[in-house]
CSV table of C-alpha atoms in Angstrom, one decimal:
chain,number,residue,atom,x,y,z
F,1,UNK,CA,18.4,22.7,32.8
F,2,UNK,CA,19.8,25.1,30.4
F,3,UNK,CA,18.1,26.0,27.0
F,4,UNK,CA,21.1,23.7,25.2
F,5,UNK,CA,20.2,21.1,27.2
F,6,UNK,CA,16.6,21.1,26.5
F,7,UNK,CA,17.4,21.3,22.7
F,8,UNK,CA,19.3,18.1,23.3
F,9,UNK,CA,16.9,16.3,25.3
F,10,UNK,CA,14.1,17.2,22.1
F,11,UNK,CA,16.3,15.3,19.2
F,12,UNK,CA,17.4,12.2,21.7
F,13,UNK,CA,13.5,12.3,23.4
F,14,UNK,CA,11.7,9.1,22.8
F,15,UNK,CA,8.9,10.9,21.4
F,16,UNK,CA,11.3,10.6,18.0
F,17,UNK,CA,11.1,13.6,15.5
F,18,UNK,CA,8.2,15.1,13.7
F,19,UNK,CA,9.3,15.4,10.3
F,20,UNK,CA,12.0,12.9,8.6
F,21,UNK,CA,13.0,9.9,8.1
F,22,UNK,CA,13.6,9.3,11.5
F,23,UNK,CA,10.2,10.7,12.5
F,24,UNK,CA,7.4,8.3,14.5
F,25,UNK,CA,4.9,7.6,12.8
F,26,UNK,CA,1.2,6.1,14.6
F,27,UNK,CA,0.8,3.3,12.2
F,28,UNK,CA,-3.3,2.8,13.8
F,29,UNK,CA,-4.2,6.4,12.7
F,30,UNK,CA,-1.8,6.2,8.9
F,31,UNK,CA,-3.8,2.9,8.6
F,32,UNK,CA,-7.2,3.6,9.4
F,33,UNK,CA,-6.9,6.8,7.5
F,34,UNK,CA,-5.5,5.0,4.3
F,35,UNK,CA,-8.3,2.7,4.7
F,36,UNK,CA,-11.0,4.7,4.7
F,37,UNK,CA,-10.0,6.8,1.6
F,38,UNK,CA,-9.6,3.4,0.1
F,39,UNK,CA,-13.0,2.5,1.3
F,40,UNK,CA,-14.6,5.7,0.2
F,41,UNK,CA,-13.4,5.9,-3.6
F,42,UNK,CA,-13.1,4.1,-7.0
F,43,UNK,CA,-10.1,1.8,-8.4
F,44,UNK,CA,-7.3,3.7,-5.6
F,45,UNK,CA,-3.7,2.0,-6.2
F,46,UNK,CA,-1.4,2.7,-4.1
F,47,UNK,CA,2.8,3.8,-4.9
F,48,UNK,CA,5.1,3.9,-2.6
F,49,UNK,CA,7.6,7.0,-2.1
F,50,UNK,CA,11.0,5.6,-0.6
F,51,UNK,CA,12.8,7.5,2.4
F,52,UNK,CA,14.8,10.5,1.5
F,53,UNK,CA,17.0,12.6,3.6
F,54,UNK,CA,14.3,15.0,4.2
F,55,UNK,CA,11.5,12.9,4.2
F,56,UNK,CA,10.2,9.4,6.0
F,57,UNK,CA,8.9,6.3,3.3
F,58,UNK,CA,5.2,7.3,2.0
F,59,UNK,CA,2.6,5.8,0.3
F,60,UNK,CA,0.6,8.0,-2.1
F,61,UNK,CA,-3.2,6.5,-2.8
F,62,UNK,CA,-4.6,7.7,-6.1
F,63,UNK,CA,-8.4,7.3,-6.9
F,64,UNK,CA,-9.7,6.7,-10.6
F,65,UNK,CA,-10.3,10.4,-10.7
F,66,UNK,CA,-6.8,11.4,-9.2
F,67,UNK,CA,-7.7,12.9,-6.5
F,68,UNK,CA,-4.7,11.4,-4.0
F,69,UNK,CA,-3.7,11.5,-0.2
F,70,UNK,CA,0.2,11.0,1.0
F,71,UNK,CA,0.6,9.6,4.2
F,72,UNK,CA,4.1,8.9,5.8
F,73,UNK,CA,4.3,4.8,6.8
F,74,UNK,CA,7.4,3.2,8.7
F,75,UNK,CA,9.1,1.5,6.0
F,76,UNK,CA,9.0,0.2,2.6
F,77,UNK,CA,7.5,-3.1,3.6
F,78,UNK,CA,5.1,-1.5,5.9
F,79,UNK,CA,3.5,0.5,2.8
F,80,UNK,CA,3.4,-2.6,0.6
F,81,UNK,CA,1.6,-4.6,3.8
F,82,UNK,CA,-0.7,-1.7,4.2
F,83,UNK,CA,-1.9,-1.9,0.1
F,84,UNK,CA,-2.5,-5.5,0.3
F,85,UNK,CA,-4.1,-5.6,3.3
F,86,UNK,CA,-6.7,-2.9,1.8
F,87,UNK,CA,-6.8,-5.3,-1.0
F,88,UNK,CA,-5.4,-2.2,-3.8
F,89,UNK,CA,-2.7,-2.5,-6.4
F,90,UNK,CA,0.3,-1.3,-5.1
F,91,UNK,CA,3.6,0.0,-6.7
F,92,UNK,CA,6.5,1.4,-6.4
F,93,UNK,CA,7.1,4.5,-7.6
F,94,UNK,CA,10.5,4.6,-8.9
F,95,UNK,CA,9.7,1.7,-11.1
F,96,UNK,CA,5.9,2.7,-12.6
F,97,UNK,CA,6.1,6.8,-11.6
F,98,UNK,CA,2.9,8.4,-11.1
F,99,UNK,CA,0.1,7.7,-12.6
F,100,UNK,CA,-1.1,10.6,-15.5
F,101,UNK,CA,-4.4,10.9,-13.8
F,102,UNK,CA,-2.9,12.3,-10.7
F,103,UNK,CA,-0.9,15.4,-12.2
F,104,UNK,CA,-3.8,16.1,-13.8
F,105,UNK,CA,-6.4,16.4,-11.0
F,106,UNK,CA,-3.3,18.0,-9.0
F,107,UNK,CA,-3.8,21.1,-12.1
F,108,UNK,CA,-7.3,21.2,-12.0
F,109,UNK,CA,-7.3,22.4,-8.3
F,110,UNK,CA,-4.6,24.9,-8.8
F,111,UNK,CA,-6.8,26.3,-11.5
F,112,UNK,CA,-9.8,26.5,-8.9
């Protein structure tokens, strides 16, 4: 097998791709870890990022303090399921934006 060949067999392997929208995603380990930052925080909503060319659909969960996580999900509807199933607000992004309280904890740990 020549190195083209192996470069091939990476983008059409059934592993899928690591980055993208096209990337596979373990929905047990995006869901457990969305839970427990839910679990471990105060009033976290959750938006929801759509699919880019770049990038797969996210869901961003923001605590009462701002502190957030971003965690890639397979679809739209998947994020949505995920928030009510942790029993959180959920929006979506292009409609609300983000919410103030997350730019500004994003500043205070670039200042630290």
């Amino acid at each position: 097998m020549g190195w083209w060949d192996r470069l091939r067999g990476r983008r059409r392997g059934s592993g899928g791709r690591a980055d993208g929208p096209d990337m596979s995603i373990d929905t047990g380990t995006v869901r457990a870890y969305l839970a427990e930052f839910a679990r471990s925080r105060r009033g976290v909503e959750a938006y929801v990022e759509p699919a880019t060319n770049m990038t797969a659909t996210t869901v961003v969960l923001v605590a009462h303090d701002g502190e957030w996580t971003r965690r890639a999900v397979p679809s739209k509807q998947a994020a949505f399921e995920f928030a009510r199933a942790l029993g959180i607000p959920v929006y979506d992004v292009h409609q609300t934006g983000y919410p103030r309280r997350m730019r500004e904890w994003t500043s205070r740990q670039r200042r630290r």
